[in-house]
Coordinates of C-alpha atoms in Angstrom, one line a residue:
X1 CA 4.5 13.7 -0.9
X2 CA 6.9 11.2 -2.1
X3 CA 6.8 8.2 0.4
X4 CA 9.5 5.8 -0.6
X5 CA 12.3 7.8 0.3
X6 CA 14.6 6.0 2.9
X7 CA 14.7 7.2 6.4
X8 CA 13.6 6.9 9.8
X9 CA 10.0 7.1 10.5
X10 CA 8.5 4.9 13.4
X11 CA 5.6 3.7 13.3
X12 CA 4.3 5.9 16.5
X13 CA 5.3 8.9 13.8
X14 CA 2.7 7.3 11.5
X15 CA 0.0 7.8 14.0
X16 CA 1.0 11.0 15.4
X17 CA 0.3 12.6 11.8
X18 CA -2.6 10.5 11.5
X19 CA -3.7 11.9 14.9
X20 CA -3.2 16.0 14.2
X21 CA -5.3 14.9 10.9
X22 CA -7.9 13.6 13.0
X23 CA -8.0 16.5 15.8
X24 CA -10.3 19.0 15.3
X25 CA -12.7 17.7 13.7
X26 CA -14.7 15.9 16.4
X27 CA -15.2 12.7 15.4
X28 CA -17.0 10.1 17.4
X29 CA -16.1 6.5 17.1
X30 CA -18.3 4.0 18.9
X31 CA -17.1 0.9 21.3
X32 CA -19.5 -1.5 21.4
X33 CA -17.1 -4.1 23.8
X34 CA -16.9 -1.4 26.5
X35 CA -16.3 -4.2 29.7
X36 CA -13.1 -5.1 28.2
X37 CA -10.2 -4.1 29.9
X38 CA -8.5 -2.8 26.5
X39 CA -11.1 -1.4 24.7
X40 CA -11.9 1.1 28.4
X41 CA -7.9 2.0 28.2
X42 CA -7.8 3.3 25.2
X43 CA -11.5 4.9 25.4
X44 CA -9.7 6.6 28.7
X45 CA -6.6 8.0 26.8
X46 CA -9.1 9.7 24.1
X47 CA -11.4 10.6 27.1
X48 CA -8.2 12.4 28.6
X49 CA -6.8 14.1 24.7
X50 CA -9.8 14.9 23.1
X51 CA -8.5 13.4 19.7
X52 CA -11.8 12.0 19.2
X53 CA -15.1 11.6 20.9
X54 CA -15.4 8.4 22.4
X55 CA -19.0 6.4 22.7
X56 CA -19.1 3.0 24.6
X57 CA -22.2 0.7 24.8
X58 CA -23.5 -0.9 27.9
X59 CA -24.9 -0.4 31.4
X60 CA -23.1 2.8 32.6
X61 CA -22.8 1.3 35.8
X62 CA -21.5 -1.7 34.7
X63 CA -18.7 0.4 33.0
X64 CA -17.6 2.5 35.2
X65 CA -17.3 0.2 38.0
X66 CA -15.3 -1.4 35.3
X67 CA -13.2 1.4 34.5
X68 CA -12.5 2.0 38.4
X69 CA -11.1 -1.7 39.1
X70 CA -8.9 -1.0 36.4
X71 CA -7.8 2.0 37.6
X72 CA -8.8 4.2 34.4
X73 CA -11.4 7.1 33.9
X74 CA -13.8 6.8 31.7
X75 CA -15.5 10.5 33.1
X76 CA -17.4 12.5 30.7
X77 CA -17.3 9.3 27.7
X78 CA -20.9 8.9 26.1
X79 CA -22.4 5.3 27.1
X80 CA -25.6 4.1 25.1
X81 CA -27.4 1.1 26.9
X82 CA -29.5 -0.7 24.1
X83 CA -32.0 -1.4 27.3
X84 CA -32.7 2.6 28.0
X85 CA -31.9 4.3 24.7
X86 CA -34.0 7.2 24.6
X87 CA -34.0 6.5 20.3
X88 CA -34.4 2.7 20.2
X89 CA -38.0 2.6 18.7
X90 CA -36.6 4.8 15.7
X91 CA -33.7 2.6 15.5
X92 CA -35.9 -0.1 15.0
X93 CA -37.6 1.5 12.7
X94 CA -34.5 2.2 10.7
X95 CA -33.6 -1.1 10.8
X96 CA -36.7 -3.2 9.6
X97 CA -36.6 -0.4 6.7
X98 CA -32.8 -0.9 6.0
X99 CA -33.3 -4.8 6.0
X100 CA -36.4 -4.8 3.5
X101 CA -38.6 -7.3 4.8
X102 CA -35.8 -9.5 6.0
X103 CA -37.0 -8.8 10.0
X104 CA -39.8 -7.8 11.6
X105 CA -40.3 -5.1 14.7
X106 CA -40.4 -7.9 17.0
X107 CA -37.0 -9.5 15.3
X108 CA -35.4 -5.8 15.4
X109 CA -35.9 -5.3 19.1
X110 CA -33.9 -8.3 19.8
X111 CA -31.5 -8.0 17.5
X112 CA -30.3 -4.4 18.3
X113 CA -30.1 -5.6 21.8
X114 CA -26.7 -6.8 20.3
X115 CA -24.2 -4.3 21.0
X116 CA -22.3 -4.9 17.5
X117 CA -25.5 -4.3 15.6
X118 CA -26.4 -1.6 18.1
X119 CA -23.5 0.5 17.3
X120 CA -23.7 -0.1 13.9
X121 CA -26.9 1.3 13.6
X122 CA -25.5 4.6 15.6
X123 CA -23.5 5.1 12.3
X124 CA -25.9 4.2 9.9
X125 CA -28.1 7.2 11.9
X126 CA -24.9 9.1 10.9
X127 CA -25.1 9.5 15.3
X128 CA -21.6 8.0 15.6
X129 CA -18.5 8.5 12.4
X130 CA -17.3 4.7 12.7
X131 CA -17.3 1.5 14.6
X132 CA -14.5 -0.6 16.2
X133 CA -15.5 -3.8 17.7
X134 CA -13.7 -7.3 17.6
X135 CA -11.7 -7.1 20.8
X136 CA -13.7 -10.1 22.2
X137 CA -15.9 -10.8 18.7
X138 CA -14.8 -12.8 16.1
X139 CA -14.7 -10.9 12.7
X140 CA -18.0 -12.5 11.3
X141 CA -19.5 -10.7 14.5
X142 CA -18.2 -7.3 13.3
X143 CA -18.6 -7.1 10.2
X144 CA -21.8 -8.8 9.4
X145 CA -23.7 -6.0 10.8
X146 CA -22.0 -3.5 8.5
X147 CA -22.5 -5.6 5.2
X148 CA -25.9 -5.7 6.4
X149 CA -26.7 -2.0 7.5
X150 CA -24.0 0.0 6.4
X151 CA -23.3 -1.7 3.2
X152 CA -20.6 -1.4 0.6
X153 CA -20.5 2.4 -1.4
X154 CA -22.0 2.6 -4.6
X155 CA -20.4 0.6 -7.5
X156 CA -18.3 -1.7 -4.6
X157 CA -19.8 -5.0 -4.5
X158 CA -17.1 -6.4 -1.6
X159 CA -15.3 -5.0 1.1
X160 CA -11.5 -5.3 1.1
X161 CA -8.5 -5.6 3.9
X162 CA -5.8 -3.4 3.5
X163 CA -2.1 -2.8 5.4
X164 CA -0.4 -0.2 5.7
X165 CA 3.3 -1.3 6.1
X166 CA 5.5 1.3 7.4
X167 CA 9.4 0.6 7.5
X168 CA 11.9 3.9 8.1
X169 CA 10.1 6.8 5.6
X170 CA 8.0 4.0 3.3
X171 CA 4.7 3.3 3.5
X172 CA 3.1 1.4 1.1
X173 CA -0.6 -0.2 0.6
X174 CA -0.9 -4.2 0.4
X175 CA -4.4 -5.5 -0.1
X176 CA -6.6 -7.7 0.0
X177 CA -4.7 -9.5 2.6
X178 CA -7.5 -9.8 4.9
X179 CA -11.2 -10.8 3.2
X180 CA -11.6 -12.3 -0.3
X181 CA -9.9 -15.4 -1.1
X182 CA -10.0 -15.7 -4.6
X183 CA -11.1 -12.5 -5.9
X184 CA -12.2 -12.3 -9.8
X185 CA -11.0 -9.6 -12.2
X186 CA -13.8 -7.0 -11.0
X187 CA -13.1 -7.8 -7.1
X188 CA -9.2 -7.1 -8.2
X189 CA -10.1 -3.8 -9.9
X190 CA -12.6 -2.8 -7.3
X191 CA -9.9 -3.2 -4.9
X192 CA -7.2 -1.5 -7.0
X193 CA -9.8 1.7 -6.9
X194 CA -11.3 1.8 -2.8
X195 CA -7.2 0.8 -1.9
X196 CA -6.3 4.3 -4.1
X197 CA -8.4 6.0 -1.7
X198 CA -7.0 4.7 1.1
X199 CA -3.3 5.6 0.3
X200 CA -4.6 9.0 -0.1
X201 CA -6.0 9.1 3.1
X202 CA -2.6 8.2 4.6
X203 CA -0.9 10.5 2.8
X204 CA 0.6 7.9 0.0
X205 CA 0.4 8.8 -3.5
X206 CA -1.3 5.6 -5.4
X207 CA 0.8 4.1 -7.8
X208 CA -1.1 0.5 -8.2
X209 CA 0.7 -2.6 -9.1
X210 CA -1.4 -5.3 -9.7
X211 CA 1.0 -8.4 -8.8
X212 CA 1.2 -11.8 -10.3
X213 CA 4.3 -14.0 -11.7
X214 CA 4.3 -13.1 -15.1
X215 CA 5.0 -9.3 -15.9
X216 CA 3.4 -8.0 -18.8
X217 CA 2.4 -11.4 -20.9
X218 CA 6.1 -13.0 -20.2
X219 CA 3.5 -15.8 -19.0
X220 CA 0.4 -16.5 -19.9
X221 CA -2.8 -18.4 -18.2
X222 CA -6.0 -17.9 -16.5
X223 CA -4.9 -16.5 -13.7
X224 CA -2.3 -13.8 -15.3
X225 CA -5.4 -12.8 -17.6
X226 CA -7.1 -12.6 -14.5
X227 CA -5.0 -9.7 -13.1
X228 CA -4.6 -8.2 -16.4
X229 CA -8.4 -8.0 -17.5
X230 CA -8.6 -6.1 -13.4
X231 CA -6.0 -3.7 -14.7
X232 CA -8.2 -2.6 -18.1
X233 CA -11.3 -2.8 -15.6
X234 CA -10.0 -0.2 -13.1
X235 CA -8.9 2.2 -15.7
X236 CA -12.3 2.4 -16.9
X237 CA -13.8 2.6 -13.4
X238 CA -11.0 5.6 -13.0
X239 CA -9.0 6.8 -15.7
X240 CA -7.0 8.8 -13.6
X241 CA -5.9 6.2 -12.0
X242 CA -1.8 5.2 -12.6
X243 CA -1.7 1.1 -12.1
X244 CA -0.4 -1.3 -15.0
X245 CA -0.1 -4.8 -14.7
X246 CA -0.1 -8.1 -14.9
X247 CA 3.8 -7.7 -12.9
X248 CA 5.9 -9.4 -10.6
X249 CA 6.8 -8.0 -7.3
X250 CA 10.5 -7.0 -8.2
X251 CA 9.3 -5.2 -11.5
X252 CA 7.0 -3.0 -9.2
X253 CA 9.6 -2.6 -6.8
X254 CA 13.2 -2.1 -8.4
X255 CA 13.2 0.5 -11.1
X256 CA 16.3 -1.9 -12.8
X257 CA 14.1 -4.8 -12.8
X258 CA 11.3 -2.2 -14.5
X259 CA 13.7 -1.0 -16.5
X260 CA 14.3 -4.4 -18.6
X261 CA 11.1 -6.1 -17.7
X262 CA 8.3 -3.2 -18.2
X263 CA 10.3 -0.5 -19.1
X264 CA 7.1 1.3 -21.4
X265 CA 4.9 1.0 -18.1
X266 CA 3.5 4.0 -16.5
X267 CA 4.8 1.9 -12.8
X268 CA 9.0 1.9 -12.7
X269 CA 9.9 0.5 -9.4
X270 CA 8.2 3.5 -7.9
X271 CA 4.9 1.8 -6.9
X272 CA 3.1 2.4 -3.5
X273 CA -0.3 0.4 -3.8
X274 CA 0.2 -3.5 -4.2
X275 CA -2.7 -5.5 -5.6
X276 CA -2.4 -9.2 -5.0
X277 CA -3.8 -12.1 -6.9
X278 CA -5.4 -13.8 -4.2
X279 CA -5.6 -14.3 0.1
X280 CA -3.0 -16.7 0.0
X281 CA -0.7 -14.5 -1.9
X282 CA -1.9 -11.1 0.3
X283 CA -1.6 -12.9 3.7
X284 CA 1.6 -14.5 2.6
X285 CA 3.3 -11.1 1.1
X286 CA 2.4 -8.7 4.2
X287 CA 4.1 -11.3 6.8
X288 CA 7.0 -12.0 4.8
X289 CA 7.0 -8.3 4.7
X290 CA 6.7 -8.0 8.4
X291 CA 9.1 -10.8 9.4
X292 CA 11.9 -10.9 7.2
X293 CA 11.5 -7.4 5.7
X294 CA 11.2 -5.4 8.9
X295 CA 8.0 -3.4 7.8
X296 CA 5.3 -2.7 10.7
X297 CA 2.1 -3.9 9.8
X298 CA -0.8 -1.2 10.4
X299 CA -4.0 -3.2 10.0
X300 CA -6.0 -4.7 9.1
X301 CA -8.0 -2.0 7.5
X302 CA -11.4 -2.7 6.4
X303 CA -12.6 -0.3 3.2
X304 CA -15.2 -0.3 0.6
X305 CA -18.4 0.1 3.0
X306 CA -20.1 3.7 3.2
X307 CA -18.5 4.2 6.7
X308 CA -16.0 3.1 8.8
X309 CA -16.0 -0.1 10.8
X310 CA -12.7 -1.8 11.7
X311 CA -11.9 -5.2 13.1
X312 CA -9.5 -5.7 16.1
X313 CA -7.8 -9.2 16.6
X314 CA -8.9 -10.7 19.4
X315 CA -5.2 -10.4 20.8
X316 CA -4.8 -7.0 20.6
X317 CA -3.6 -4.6 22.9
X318 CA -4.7 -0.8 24.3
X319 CA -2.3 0.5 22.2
X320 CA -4.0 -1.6 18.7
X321 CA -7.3 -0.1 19.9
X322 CA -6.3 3.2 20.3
X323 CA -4.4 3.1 16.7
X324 CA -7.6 1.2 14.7
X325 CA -10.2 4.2 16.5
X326 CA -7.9 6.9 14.8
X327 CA -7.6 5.1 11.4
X328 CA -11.2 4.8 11.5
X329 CA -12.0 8.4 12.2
X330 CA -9.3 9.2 9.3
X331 CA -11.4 7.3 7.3
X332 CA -14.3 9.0 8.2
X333 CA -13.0 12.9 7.0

């Protein structure tokens, strides 16, 4: 459907569609920070809708003693303890193969006493759909394990951060404004391609802008090549894709400003996947966005790796969990 049309669409619409695509198809998302307070409140409202299937990790004691002094039920939720898993010895199998001489049996049973490496390797076992952790870890914490285990798909050498920014009826894709700093043309195109996925998953038809400030050789220098050499590079990884660039921001966005500045390109002011340069520009563009633009910011929105596993801020709320565990089961259909 076409997504830039000007209305009123909150941001709890967004998730409401996201969450009749999700139902249904029984999708289990794993917890691995299942004493916090947030992470057990959410895991109690998909406990009580049967959107997904919740799994926490821990001492199921522990938990629901947890669960009860908060006043939440976390009745009938799966809980793995890495101390009494019926399949740890297989997972540590899986592992030492997985990490090709890099740890030992003796190193794997300590390891996956972790509960962020645990999980992970409940998706890697394809035993879990996806991962959200980062409630009380720091990001290094989360996502190591899935570079690690998981890894990044075939022909994706880096994982990316997307937003999805939501303001009335438009919804657009900005990325990478969460992992690479200085991304080359290949990270760029790579991008451009596994953030084309991700708008479809949402429901956005791509139509990729990769951003600088020159459009279309009005300047010229390293780093304008940069973004146009990604733009011949993701073309041939998908020539189906429609994405032109080097172009500024306004040339992507207004169809005037397309009109004089681009007007043979295939994007007119209609595009709904923006590619930035760089992290400082990505960061930059998504909270101006958000601040002085009004947009909600849905993310951050890890993609590239051969499942799902999502970061949460550390000063998230219920509600942030409960949104990131059905974006990660979308991204799991």
């Amino acid at each position: 459907m076409d997504t830039v049309i000007r209305g009123v669409l909150s941001v709890s619409t967004f998730f409401d569609g996201i969450k009749e695509k999700v139902r249904g198809h029984n999708k289990t998302i794993v917890f691995p920070e299942s004493l916090d307070e947030r992470i057990l409140t959410a895991v109690s409202r998909f406990a009580a809708d049967e959107v997904l299937r919740p799994v926490l990790i821990g001492n199921k004691d522990e938990i629901q003693a947890k669960a009860r002094d908060i006043g939440v039920s976390v009745e009938g939720v799966a809980v793995y303890d890495p101390e009494d898993y019926a399949g740890f010895e297989e997972m540590v199998q899986a592992f030492v193969e997985r990490r090709k001489g890099k740890a030992t049996e003796e190193d794997a049973r300590q390891i996956l006493k972790d509960v962020n490496y645990f999980g992970t390797m409940l998706v890697y076992l394809k035993k879990a759909d996806g991962l959200v952790s980062g409630a009380i870890h720091s990001t290094a914490d989360t996502v190591r394990p899935a570079l690690q285990i998981i890894k990044t798909k075939q022909g994706v050498k880096k994982v990316s951060g997307v937003f999805i920014m939501v303001r009335g009826e438009e919804k657009f894709v900005f990325a990478d404004c969460a992992i690479n700093i200085s991304p080359d043309s290949q990270d760029l195109a790579e991008t451009a391609a596994e953030s084309a996925k991700t708008a479809r998953t949402f429901d956005i038809e791509p139509r990729i802008a990769m951003l600088s400030f020159s459009t279309k050789g009005s300047a010229h220098s390293d780093e304008t090549e940069k973004v146009a050499q990604a733009v011949r590079l993701a073309k041939e990884r998908d020539p189906e894709l429609v994405v032109d660039g080097e172009m500024q921001f306004d040339a992507a966005y207004v169809p005037a400003v397309a009109q004089k500045k681009a007007p043979d390109s295939v994007i007119q002011g209609n595009a709904t996947v923006f590619i930035f340069p760089n992290l400082d520009a990505g960061n930059i563009g998504y909270k101006m966005a958000q601040r002085l633009g009004g947009f909600e910011a849905v993310g951050p929105i890890l993609q590239g790796l051969n499942a799902p596993v999502n970061d949460l801020s550390r000063g998230c709320n219920a509600e942030d969990v409960y949104h990131l565990a059905l974006i990660s089961a979308a991204q799991s259909l």
